[in-house]
Amino acid sequence: QKVARALRAGETVQPERYECVSIFFSDVVGYTDLCGQLQPGEVMDLVHRLYSRFDDLIRELRLFKVETVGDAYLAVGNLRWPQPGDHARLMAQFALAAVRAASSLPVHPDRPELGTVHVRVGLHCGPVVGSVVGTLNRRFCLFGDAVNTAARMEHNSEADRINCSAAFAALLREQWPEGPCAVSRGVRQVKGKG
């Protein structure tokens, strides 16, 4: 709300540091191929149906949708509403529900041969800076290594799977000890990370 008020007043929005947020990235598996099999309006319908489901879950869990770019969806917890004791749990619940929602969604309602949507998900937690950037179509953006790491977790995930960093898994165990168990995939080389 503070950012929206400043934008309406034509004021500059000062960058703000958030010490620990949970970050969600998802991507539709085979999106480029699907775009080649569908008409432009059908692609937009698919993305709209999928993101409407994700948006409903975001509202329900009081998380914050940062942006969508093509088939990528970025959300964060412990940013808009303080959730210091359970943002990792809420984000994990969202990720699980998002994978279920996608896998039950037909690619095209009248073309069952195309099957259902499959997403890859990446989760990480850490510090970020949030600010409004640009002069045209100004929008709120997140910056920091934690955002890059969450994106890398998604990139290294698999269809219908949630890939999280060791940091996120550790925080999740603290915040949701009775929750689903994260299974280690072992040490992985992640492009762009030391």
mmCIF file with all atom_site columns, C-alpha atoms in Angstrom:
data_model
loop_
_atom_site.group_PDB
_atom_site.id
_atom_site.type_symbol
_atom_site.label_atom_id
_atom_site.label_alt_id
_atom_site.label_comp_id
_atom_site.label_asym_id
_atom_site.label_entity_id
_atom_site.label_seq_id
_atom_site.pdbx_PDB_ins_code
_atom_site.Cartn_x
_atom_site.Cartn_y
_atom_site.Cartn_z
_atom_site.occupancy
_atom_site.B_iso_or_equiv
_atom_site.pdbx_formal_charge
_atom_site.auth_seq_id
_atom_site.auth_comp_id
_atom_site.auth_asym_id
_atom_site.auth_atom_id
_atom_site.pdbx_PDB_model_num
ATOM 1   C CA . GLN A 1 1   ? 0.000   0.000   0.000   1.00 0.00 ? 1   GLN A CA 1
ATOM 2   C CA . LYS A 1 2   ? 2.883   2.358   0.783   1.00 0.00 ? 2   LYS A CA 1
ATOM 3   C CA . VAL A 1 3   ? 4.288   1.844   -2.737  1.00 0.00 ? 3   VAL A CA 1
ATOM 4   C CA . ALA A 1 4   ? 0.876   2.332   -4.372  1.00 0.00 ? 4   ALA A CA 1
ATOM 5   C CA . ARG A 1 5   ? 0.303   5.590   -2.451  1.00 0.00 ? 5   ARG A CA 1
ATOM 6   C CA . ALA A 1 6   ? 3.712   6.933   -3.469  1.00 0.00 ? 6   ALA A CA 1
ATOM 7   C CA . LEU A 1 7   ? 3.115   6.048   -7.124  1.00 0.00 ? 7   LEU A CA 1
ATOM 8   C CA . ARG A 1 8   ? -0.321  7.711   -7.141  1.00 0.00 ? 8   ARG A CA 1
ATOM 9   C CA . ALA A 1 9   ? 1.232   10.841  -5.637  1.00 0.00 ? 9   ALA A CA 1
ATOM 10  C CA . GLY A 1 10  ? 3.977   10.848  -8.293  1.00 0.00 ? 10  GLY A CA 1
ATOM 11  C CA . GLU A 1 11  ? 6.648   10.404  -5.649  1.00 0.00 ? 11  GLU A CA 1
ATOM 12  C CA . THR A 1 12  ? 9.854   8.422   -5.931  1.00 0.00 ? 12  THR A CA 1
ATOM 13  C CA . VAL A 1 13  ? 9.653   5.060   -4.204  1.00 0.00 ? 13  VAL A CA 1
ATOM 14  C CA . GLN A 1 14  ? 12.660  4.383   -2.022  1.00 0.00 ? 14  GLN A CA 1
ATOM 15  C CA . PRO A 1 15  ? 14.191  0.901   -2.293  1.00 0.00 ? 15  PRO A CA 1
ATOM 16  C CA . GLU A 1 16  ? 13.457  -1.282  0.706   1.00 0.00 ? 16  GLU A CA 1
ATOM 17  C CA . ARG A 1 17  ? 15.468  -4.225  2.006   1.00 0.00 ? 17  ARG A CA 1
ATOM 18  C CA . TYR A 1 18  ? 13.644  -7.320  3.207   1.00 0.00 ? 18  TYR A CA 1
ATOM 19  C CA . GLU A 1 19  ? 15.887  -9.529  5.336   1.00 0.00 ? 19  GLU A CA 1
ATOM 20  C CA . CYS A 1 20  ? 14.264  -12.912 4.711   1.00 0.00 ? 20  CYS A CA 1
ATOM 21  C CA . VAL A 1 21  ? 11.557  -13.703 2.182   1.00 0.00 ? 21  VAL A CA 1
ATOM 22  C CA . SER A 1 22  ? 10.486  -16.936 0.524   1.00 0.00 ? 22  SER A CA 1
ATOM 23  C CA . ILE A 1 23  ? 10.623  -16.833 -3.268  1.00 0.00 ? 23  ILE A CA 1
ATOM 24  C CA . PHE A 1 24  ? 8.668   -18.963 -5.769  1.00 0.00 ? 24  PHE A CA 1
ATOM 25  C CA . PHE A 1 25  ? 9.490   -19.285 -9.462  1.00 0.00 ? 25  PHE A CA 1
ATOM 26  C CA . SER A 1 26  ? 7.565   -21.494 -11.869 1.00 0.00 ? 26  SER A CA 1
ATOM 27  C CA . ASP A 1 27  ? 7.740   -22.209 -15.568 1.00 0.00 ? 27  ASP A CA 1
ATOM 28  C CA . VAL A 1 28  ? 5.454   -24.188 -17.888 1.00 0.00 ? 28  VAL A CA 1
ATOM 29  C CA . VAL A 1 29  ? 7.256   -27.267 -19.211 1.00 0.00 ? 29  VAL A CA 1
ATOM 30  C CA . GLY A 1 30  ? 7.222   -27.377 -23.022 1.00 0.00 ? 30  GLY A CA 1
ATOM 31  C CA . TYR A 1 31  ? 5.707   -23.905 -23.315 1.00 0.00 ? 31  TYR A CA 1
ATOM 32  C CA . THR A 1 32  ? 7.464   -23.081 -26.595 1.00 0.00 ? 32  THR A CA 1
ATOM 33  C CA . ASP A 1 33  ? 6.199   -26.319 -28.170 1.00 0.00 ? 33  ASP A CA 1
ATOM 34  C CA . LEU A 1 34  ? 2.681   -25.624 -26.892 1.00 0.00 ? 34  LEU A CA 1
ATOM 35  C CA . CYS A 1 35  ? 2.805   -22.170 -28.465 1.00 0.00 ? 35  CYS A CA 1
ATOM 36  C CA . GLY A 1 36  ? 3.515   -23.856 -31.803 1.00 0.00 ? 36  GLY A CA 1
ATOM 37  C CA . GLN A 1 37  ? 0.479   -26.133 -31.431 1.00 0.00 ? 37  GLN A CA 1
ATOM 38  C CA . LEU A 1 38  ? -2.009  -23.490 -30.305 1.00 0.00 ? 38  LEU A CA 1
ATOM 39  C CA . GLN A 1 39  ? -3.405  -20.309 -31.800 1.00 0.00 ? 39  GLN A CA 1
ATOM 40  C CA . PRO A 1 40  ? -2.344  -17.070 -30.040 1.00 0.00 ? 40  PRO A CA 1
ATOM 41  C CA . GLY A 1 41  ? -5.747  -16.698 -28.386 1.00 0.00 ? 41  GLY A CA 1
ATOM 42  C CA . GLU A 1 42  ? -5.549  -20.280 -27.138 1.00 0.00 ? 42  GLU A CA 1
ATOM 43  C CA . VAL A 1 43  ? -2.115  -19.627 -25.622 1.00 0.00 ? 43  VAL A CA 1
ATOM 44  C CA . MET A 1 44  ? -3.494  -16.560 -23.828 1.00 0.00 ? 44  MET A CA 1
ATOM 45  C CA . ASP A 1 45  ? -6.465  -18.607 -22.598 1.00 0.00 ? 45  ASP A CA 1
ATOM 46  C CA . LEU A 1 46  ? -4.125  -21.294 -21.244 1.00 0.00 ? 46  LEU A CA 1
ATOM 47  C CA . VAL A 1 47  ? -1.928  -18.772 -19.427 1.00 0.00 ? 47  VAL A CA 1
ATOM 48  C CA . HIS A 1 48  ? -5.000  -16.943 -18.095 1.00 0.00 ? 48  HIS A CA 1
ATOM 49  C CA . ARG A 1 49  ? -6.595  -20.129 -16.747 1.00 0.00 ? 49  ARG A CA 1
ATOM 50  C CA . LEU A 1 50  ? -3.347  -21.251 -15.114 1.00 0.00 ? 50  LEU A CA 1
ATOM 51  C CA . TYR A 1 51  ? -2.444  -17.906 -13.547 1.00 0.00 ? 51  TYR A CA 1
ATOM 52  C CA . SER A 1 52  ? -6.007  -17.332 -12.360 1.00 0.00 ? 52  SER A CA 1
ATOM 53  C CA . ARG A 1 53  ? -5.676  -20.531 -10.340 1.00 0.00 ? 53  ARG A CA 1
ATOM 54  C CA . PHE A 1 54  ? -2.289  -19.444 -9.011  1.00 0.00 ? 54  PHE A CA 1
ATOM 55  C CA . ASP A 1 55  ? -3.660  -15.976 -8.170  1.00 0.00 ? 55  ASP A CA 1
ATOM 56  C CA . ASP A 1 56  ? -6.533  -17.501 -6.174  1.00 0.00 ? 56  ASP A CA 1
ATOM 57  C CA . LEU A 1 57  ? -4.031  -19.527 -4.143  1.00 0.00 ? 57  LEU A CA 1
ATOM 58  C CA . ILE A 1 58  ? -1.844  -16.447 -3.598  1.00 0.00 ? 58  ILE A CA 1
ATOM 59  C CA . ARG A 1 59  ? -4.809  -14.505 -2.210  1.00 0.00 ? 59  ARG A CA 1
ATOM 60  C CA . GLU A 1 60  ? -5.878  -17.402 0.000   1.00 0.00 ? 60  GLU A CA 1
ATOM 61  C CA . LEU A 1 61  ? -2.402  -17.791 1.533   1.00 0.00 ? 61  LEU A CA 1
ATOM 62  C CA . ARG A 1 62  ? -1.698  -14.015 1.746   1.00 0.00 ? 62  ARG A CA 1
ATOM 63  C CA . LEU A 1 63  ? 1.432   -14.194 -0.371  1.00 0.00 ? 63  LEU A CA 1
ATOM 64  C CA . PHE A 1 64  ? 2.451   -11.594 -2.965  1.00 0.00 ? 64  PHE A CA 1
ATOM 65  C CA . LYS A 1 65  ? 2.539   -12.054 -6.732  1.00 0.00 ? 65  LYS A CA 1
ATOM 66  C CA . VAL A 1 66  ? 5.444   -10.007 -8.047  1.00 0.00 ? 66  VAL A CA 1
ATOM 67  C CA . GLU A 1 67  ? 5.052   -10.600 -11.772 1.00 0.00 ? 67  GLU A CA 1
ATOM 68  C CA . THR A 1 68  ? 4.422   -12.918 -14.673 1.00 0.00 ? 68  THR A CA 1
ATOM 69  C CA . VAL A 1 69  ? 6.551   -12.843 -17.793 1.00 0.00 ? 69  VAL A CA 1
ATOM 70  C CA . GLY A 1 70  ? 5.343   -15.207 -20.497 1.00 0.00 ? 70  GLY A CA 1
ATOM 71  C CA . ASP A 1 71  ? 5.041   -18.561 -18.783 1.00 0.00 ? 71  ASP A CA 1
ATOM 72  C CA . ALA A 1 72  ? 7.125   -17.579 -15.729 1.00 0.00 ? 72  ALA A CA 1
ATOM 73  C CA . TYR A 1 73  ? 5.406   -16.748 -12.425 1.00 0.00 ? 73  TYR A CA 1
ATOM 74  C CA . LEU A 1 74  ? 7.203   -15.055 -9.517  1.00 0.00 ? 74  LEU A CA 1
ATOM 75  C CA . ALA A 1 75  ? 5.735   -14.817 -6.019  1.00 0.00 ? 75  ALA A CA 1
ATOM 76  C CA . VAL A 1 76  ? 7.125   -13.988 -2.595  1.00 0.00 ? 76  VAL A CA 1
ATOM 77  C CA . GLY A 1 77  ? 6.191   -14.450 1.048   1.00 0.00 ? 77  GLY A CA 1
ATOM 78  C CA . ASN A 1 78  ? 6.973   -12.252 4.059   1.00 0.00 ? 78  ASN A CA 1
ATOM 79  C CA . LEU A 1 79  ? 7.035   -9.100  1.962   1.00 0.00 ? 79  LEU A CA 1
ATOM 80  C CA . ARG A 1 80  ? 3.628   -7.413  1.731   1.00 0.00 ? 80  ARG A CA 1
ATOM 81  C CA . TRP A 1 81  ? 2.382   -8.887  5.008   1.00 0.00 ? 81  TRP A CA 1
ATOM 82  C CA . PRO A 1 82  ? 4.830   -9.748  7.787   1.00 0.00 ? 82  PRO A CA 1
ATOM 83  C CA . GLN A 1 83  ? 4.940   -13.552 8.143   1.00 0.00 ? 83  GLN A CA 1
ATOM 84  C CA . PRO A 1 84  ? 8.259   -14.113 9.941   1.00 0.00 ? 84  PRO A CA 1
ATOM 85  C CA . GLY A 1 85  ? 7.264   -17.413 11.534  1.00 0.00 ? 85  GLY A CA 1
ATOM 86  C CA . ASP A 1 86  ? 5.587   -19.182 8.650   1.00 0.00 ? 86  ASP A CA 1
ATOM 87  C CA . HIS A 1 87  ? 6.401   -17.711 5.223   1.00 0.00 ? 87  HIS A CA 1
ATOM 88  C CA . ALA A 1 88  ? 8.359   -20.814 4.151   1.00 0.00 ? 88  ALA A CA 1
ATOM 89  C CA . ARG A 1 89  ? 5.437   -23.054 5.176   1.00 0.00 ? 89  ARG A CA 1
ATOM 90  C CA . LEU A 1 90  ? 2.961   -20.845 3.306   1.00 0.00 ? 90  LEU A CA 1
ATOM 91  C CA . MET A 1 91  ? 5.182   -20.800 0.218   1.00 0.00 ? 91  MET A CA 1
ATOM 92  C CA . ALA A 1 92  ? 5.604   -24.587 0.314   1.00 0.00 ? 92  ALA A CA 1
ATOM 93  C CA . GLN A 1 93  ? 1.831   -24.984 0.613   1.00 0.00 ? 93  GLN A CA 1
ATOM 94  C CA . PHE A 1 94  ? 1.419   -22.665 -2.359  1.00 0.00 ? 94  PHE A CA 1
ATOM 95  C CA . ALA A 1 95  ? 4.009   -24.567 -4.406  1.00 0.00 ? 95  ALA A CA 1
ATOM 96  C CA . LEU A 1 96  ? 2.350   -27.922 -3.693  1.00 0.00 ? 96  LEU A CA 1
ATOM 97  C CA . ALA A 1 97  ? -1.088  -26.534 -4.560  1.00 0.00 ? 97  ALA A CA 1
ATOM 98  C CA . ALA A 1 98  ? 0.248   -24.814 -7.704  1.00 0.00 ? 98  ALA A CA 1
ATOM 99  C CA . VAL A 1 99  ? 1.744   -28.066 -9.026  1.00 0.00 ? 99  VAL A CA 1
ATOM 100 C CA . ARG A 1 100 ? -1.554  -29.873 -8.334  1.00 0.00 ? 100 ARG A CA 1
ATOM 101 C CA . ALA A 1 101 ? -3.571  -27.070 -9.950  1.00 0.00 ? 101 ALA A CA 1
ATOM 102 C CA . ALA A 1 102 ? -1.404  -27.077 -13.066 1.00 0.00 ? 102 ALA A CA 1
ATOM 103 C CA . SER A 1 103 ? -1.386  -30.852 -13.476 1.00 0.00 ? 103 SER A CA 1
ATOM 104 C CA . SER A 1 104 ? -5.194  -30.934 -13.328 1.00 0.00 ? 104 SER A CA 1
ATOM 105 C CA . LEU A 1 105 ? -5.598  -28.142 -15.892 1.00 0.00 ? 105 LEU A CA 1
ATOM 106 C CA . PRO A 1 106 ? -6.149  -29.196 -19.518 1.00 0.00 ? 106 PRO A CA 1
ATOM 107 C CA . VAL A 1 107 ? -3.835  -27.459 -21.993 1.00 0.00 ? 107 VAL A CA 1
ATOM 108 C CA . HIS A 1 108 ? -6.912  -26.914 -24.169 1.00 0.00 ? 108 HIS A CA 1
ATOM 109 C CA . PRO A 1 109 ? -10.476 -27.680 -23.032 1.00 0.00 ? 109 PRO A CA 1
ATOM 110 C CA . ASP A 1 110 ? -11.427 -29.146 -26.441 1.00 0.00 ? 110 ASP A CA 1
ATOM 111 C CA . ARG A 1 111 ? -8.177  -30.976 -27.264 1.00 0.00 ? 111 ARG A CA 1
ATOM 112 C CA . PRO A 1 112 ? -7.630  -33.758 -24.721 1.00 0.00 ? 112 PRO A CA 1
ATOM 113 C CA . GLU A 1 113 ? -4.728  -35.148 -26.759 1.00 0.00 ? 113 GLU A CA 1
ATOM 114 C CA . LEU A 1 114 ? -2.639  -32.180 -25.551 1.00 0.00 ? 114 LEU A CA 1
ATOM 115 C CA . GLY A 1 115 ? -2.943  -33.419 -21.971 1.00 0.00 ? 115 GLY A CA 1
ATOM 116 C CA . THR A 1 116 ? -2.571  -31.249 -18.906 1.00 0.00 ? 116 THR A CA 1
ATOM 117 C CA . VAL A 1 117 ? -0.186  -28.482 -17.920 1.00 0.00 ? 117 VAL A CA 1
ATOM 118 C CA . HIS A 1 118 ? 3.109   -29.381 -16.259 1.00 0.00 ? 118 HIS A CA 1
ATOM 119 C CA . VAL A 1 119 ? 5.193   -26.860 -14.319 1.00 0.00 ? 119 VAL A CA 1
ATOM 120 C CA . ARG A 1 120 ? 8.659   -26.755 -12.798 1.00 0.00 ? 120 ARG A CA 1
ATOM 121 C CA . VAL A 1 121 ? 8.960   -24.927 -9.484  1.00 0.00 ? 121 VAL A CA 1
ATOM 122 C CA . GLY A 1 122 ? 11.942  -23.464 -7.657  1.00 0.00 ? 122 GLY A CA 1
ATOM 123 C CA . LEU A 1 123 ? 11.980  -22.181 -4.066  1.00 0.00 ? 123 LEU A CA 1
ATOM 124 C CA . HIS A 1 124 ? 14.595  -20.266 -2.113  1.00 0.00 ? 124 HIS A CA 1
ATOM 125 C CA . CYS A 1 125 ? 14.699  -17.852 0.806   1.00 0.00 ? 125 CYS A CA 1
ATOM 126 C CA . GLY A 1 126 ? 16.931  -14.950 1.655   1.00 0.00 ? 126 GLY A CA 1
ATOM 127 C CA . PRO A 1 127 ? 17.307  -11.169 1.570   1.00 0.00 ? 127 PRO A CA 1
ATOM 128 C CA . VAL A 1 128 ? 16.021  -9.040  -1.312  1.00 0.00 ? 128 VAL A CA 1
ATOM 129 C CA . VAL A 1 129 ? 15.628  -5.394  -2.208  1.00 0.00 ? 129 VAL A CA 1
ATOM 130 C CA . GLY A 1 130 ? 12.282  -4.251  -3.569  1.00 0.00 ? 130 GLY A CA 1
ATOM 131 C CA . SER A 1 131 ? 11.748  -1.088  -5.550  1.00 0.00 ? 131 SER A CA 1
ATOM 132 C CA . VAL A 1 132 ? 9.810   0.455   -8.384  1.00 0.00 ? 132 VAL A CA 1
ATOM 133 C CA . VAL A 1 133 ? 11.921  0.866   -11.503 1.00 0.00 ? 133 VAL A CA 1
ATOM 134 C CA . GLY A 1 134 ? 11.636  2.657   -14.815 1.00 0.00 ? 134 GLY A CA 1
ATOM 135 C CA . THR A 1 135 ? 9.680   5.660   -15.984 1.00 0.00 ? 135 THR A CA 1
ATOM 136 C CA . LEU A 1 136 ? 7.292   3.960   -18.417 1.00 0.00 ? 136 LEU A CA 1
ATOM 137 C CA . ASN A 1 137 ? 5.042   1.202   -17.102 1.00 0.00 ? 137 ASN A CA 1
ATOM 138 C CA . ARG A 1 138 ? 6.643   1.496   -13.680 1.00 0.00 ? 138 ARG A CA 1
ATOM 139 C CA . ARG A 1 139 ? 6.465   -1.679  -11.662 1.00 0.00 ? 139 ARG A CA 1
ATOM 140 C CA . PHE A 1 140 ? 7.624   -3.189  -8.423  1.00 0.00 ? 140 PHE A CA 1
ATOM 141 C CA . CYS A 1 141 ? 10.662  -5.457  -8.850  1.00 0.00 ? 141 CYS A CA 1
ATOM 142 C CA . LEU A 1 142 ? 12.794  -7.606  -6.586  1.00 0.00 ? 142 LEU A CA 1
ATOM 143 C CA . PHE A 1 143 ? 16.578  -7.648  -6.742  1.00 0.00 ? 143 PHE A CA 1
ATOM 144 C CA . GLY A 1 144 ? 19.259  -9.751  -5.123  1.00 0.00 ? 144 GLY A CA 1
ATOM 145 C CA . ASP A 1 145 ? 21.056  -13.054 -5.212  1.00 0.00 ? 145 ASP A CA 1
ATOM 146 C CA . ALA A 1 146 ? 18.101  -14.768 -3.521  1.00 0.00 ? 146 ALA A CA 1
ATOM 147 C CA . VAL A 1 147 ? 15.934  -14.007 -6.574  1.00 0.00 ? 147 VAL A CA 1
ATOM 148 C CA . ASN A 1 148 ? 18.612  -15.417 -8.896  1.00 0.00 ? 148 ASN A CA 1
ATOM 149 C CA . THR A 1 149 ? 18.944  -18.531 -6.734  1.00 0.00 ? 149 THR A CA 1
ATOM 150 C CA . ALA A 1 150 ? 15.177  -19.167 -6.768  1.00 0.00 ? 150 ALA A CA 1
ATOM 151 C CA . ALA A 1 151 ? 15.208  -18.852 -10.571 1.00 0.00 ? 151 ALA A CA 1
ATOM 152 C CA . ARG A 1 152 ? 18.099  -21.343 -10.754 1.00 0.00 ? 152 ARG A CA 1
ATOM 153 C CA . MET A 1 153 ? 16.191  -23.759 -8.511  1.00 0.00 ? 153 MET A CA 1
ATOM 154 C CA . GLU A 1 154 ? 13.278  -23.603 -10.975 1.00 0.00 ? 154 GLU A CA 1
ATOM 155 C CA . HIS A 1 155 ? 15.565  -24.045 -13.977 1.00 0.00 ? 155 HIS A CA 1
ATOM 156 C CA . ASN A 1 156 ? 17.082  -27.173 -12.409 1.00 0.00 ? 156 ASN A CA 1
ATOM 157 C CA . SER A 1 157 ? 13.720  -28.622 -11.396 1.00 0.00 ? 157 SER A CA 1
ATOM 158 C CA . GLU A 1 158 ? 11.696  -31.214 -13.296 1.00 0.00 ? 158 GLU A CA 1
ATOM 159 C CA . ALA A 1 159 ? 8.110   -31.441 -14.543 1.00 0.00 ? 159 ALA A CA 1
ATOM 160 C CA . ASP A 1 160 ? 5.585   -31.500 -11.686 1.00 0.00 ? 160 ASP A CA 1
ATOM 161 C CA . ARG A 1 161 ? 8.387   -31.162 -9.130  1.00 0.00 ? 161 ARG A CA 1
ATOM 162 C CA . ILE A 1 162 ? 9.444   -28.549 -6.602  1.00 0.00 ? 162 ILE A CA 1
ATOM 163 C CA . ASN A 1 163 ? 13.182  -27.965 -6.334  1.00 0.00 ? 163 ASN A CA 1
ATOM 164 C CA . CYS A 1 164 ? 14.247  -25.988 -3.283  1.00 0.00 ? 164 CYS A CA 1
ATOM 165 C CA . SER A 1 165 ? 17.567  -24.780 -1.987  1.00 0.00 ? 165 SER A CA 1
ATOM 166 C CA . ALA A 1 166 ? 19.127  -26.227 1.149   1.00 0.00 ? 166 ALA A CA 1
ATOM 167 C CA . ALA A 1 167 ? 18.459  -22.889 2.871   1.00 0.00 ? 167 ALA A CA 1
ATOM 168 C CA . PHE A 1 168 ? 14.747  -23.090 2.053   1.00 0.00 ? 168 PHE A CA 1
ATOM 169 C CA . ALA A 1 169 ? 14.548  -26.749 3.138   1.00 0.00 ? 169 ALA A CA 1
ATOM 170 C CA . ALA A 1 170 ? 16.165  -25.890 6.494   1.00 0.00 ? 170 ALA A CA 1
ATOM 171 C CA . LEU A 1 171 ? 13.786  -22.982 7.111   1.00 0.00 ? 171 LEU A CA 1
ATOM 172 C CA . LEU A 1 172 ? 10.829  -25.129 6.071   1.00 0.00 ? 172 LEU A CA 1
ATOM 173 C CA . ARG A 1 173 ? 11.784  -27.814 8.610   1.00 0.00 ? 173 ARG A CA 1
ATOM 174 C CA . GLU A 1 174 ? 11.752  -25.115 11.314  1.00 0.00 ? 174 GLU A CA 1
ATOM 175 C CA . GLN A 1 175 ? 8.436   -23.614 10.244  1.00 0.00 ? 175 GLN A CA 1
ATOM 176 C CA . TRP A 1 176 ? 6.593   -26.805 9.262   1.00 0.00 ? 176 TRP A CA 1
ATOM 177 C CA . PRO A 1 177 ? 8.166   -29.765 11.101  1.00 0.00 ? 177 PRO A CA 1
ATOM 178 C CA . GLU A 1 178 ? 5.110   -31.946 10.452  1.00 0.00 ? 178 GLU A CA 1
ATOM 179 C CA . GLY A 1 179 ? 5.023   -30.990 6.756   1.00 0.00 ? 179 GLY A CA 1
ATOM 180 C CA . PRO A 1 180 ? 6.177   -32.990 3.757   1.00 0.00 ? 180 PRO A CA 1
ATOM 181 C CA . CYS A 1 181 ? 9.759   -34.141 3.848   1.00 0.00 ? 181 CYS A CA 1
ATOM 182 C CA . ALA A 1 182 ? 12.199  -32.599 1.391   1.00 0.00 ? 182 ALA A CA 1
ATOM 183 C CA . VAL A 1 183 ? 14.292  -35.269 -0.310  1.00 0.00 ? 183 VAL A CA 1
ATOM 184 C CA . SER A 1 184 ? 17.880  -34.330 -1.085  1.00 0.00 ? 184 SER A CA 1
ATOM 185 C CA . ARG A 1 185 ? 18.901  -34.560 -4.734  1.00 0.00 ? 185 ARG A CA 1
ATOM 186 C CA . GLY A 1 186 ? 22.540  -34.475 -3.674  1.00 0.00 ? 186 GLY A CA 1
ATOM 187 C CA . VAL A 1 187 ? 25.049  -31.822 -4.565  1.00 0.00 ? 187 VAL A CA 1
ATOM 188 C CA . ARG A 1 188 ? 24.151  -30.206 -7.890  1.00 0.00 ? 188 ARG A CA 1
ATOM 189 C CA . GLN A 1 189 ? 26.139  -27.878 -10.079 1.00 0.00 ? 189 GLN A CA 1
ATOM 190 C CA . VAL A 1 190 ? 23.945  -24.818 -10.604 1.00 0.00 ? 190 VAL A CA 1
ATOM 191 C CA . LYS A 1 191 ? 24.829  -22.470 -13.453 1.00 0.00 ? 191 LYS A CA 1
ATOM 192 C CA . GLY A 1 192 ? 25.582  -18.975 -12.245 1.00 0.00 ? 192 GLY A CA 1
ATOM 193 C CA . LYS A 1 193 ? 26.165  -20.100 -8.662  1.00 0.00 ? 193 LYS A CA 1
ATOM 194 C CA . GLY A 1 194 ? 29.583  -20.755 -7.092  1.00 0.00 ? 194 GLY A CA 1
#
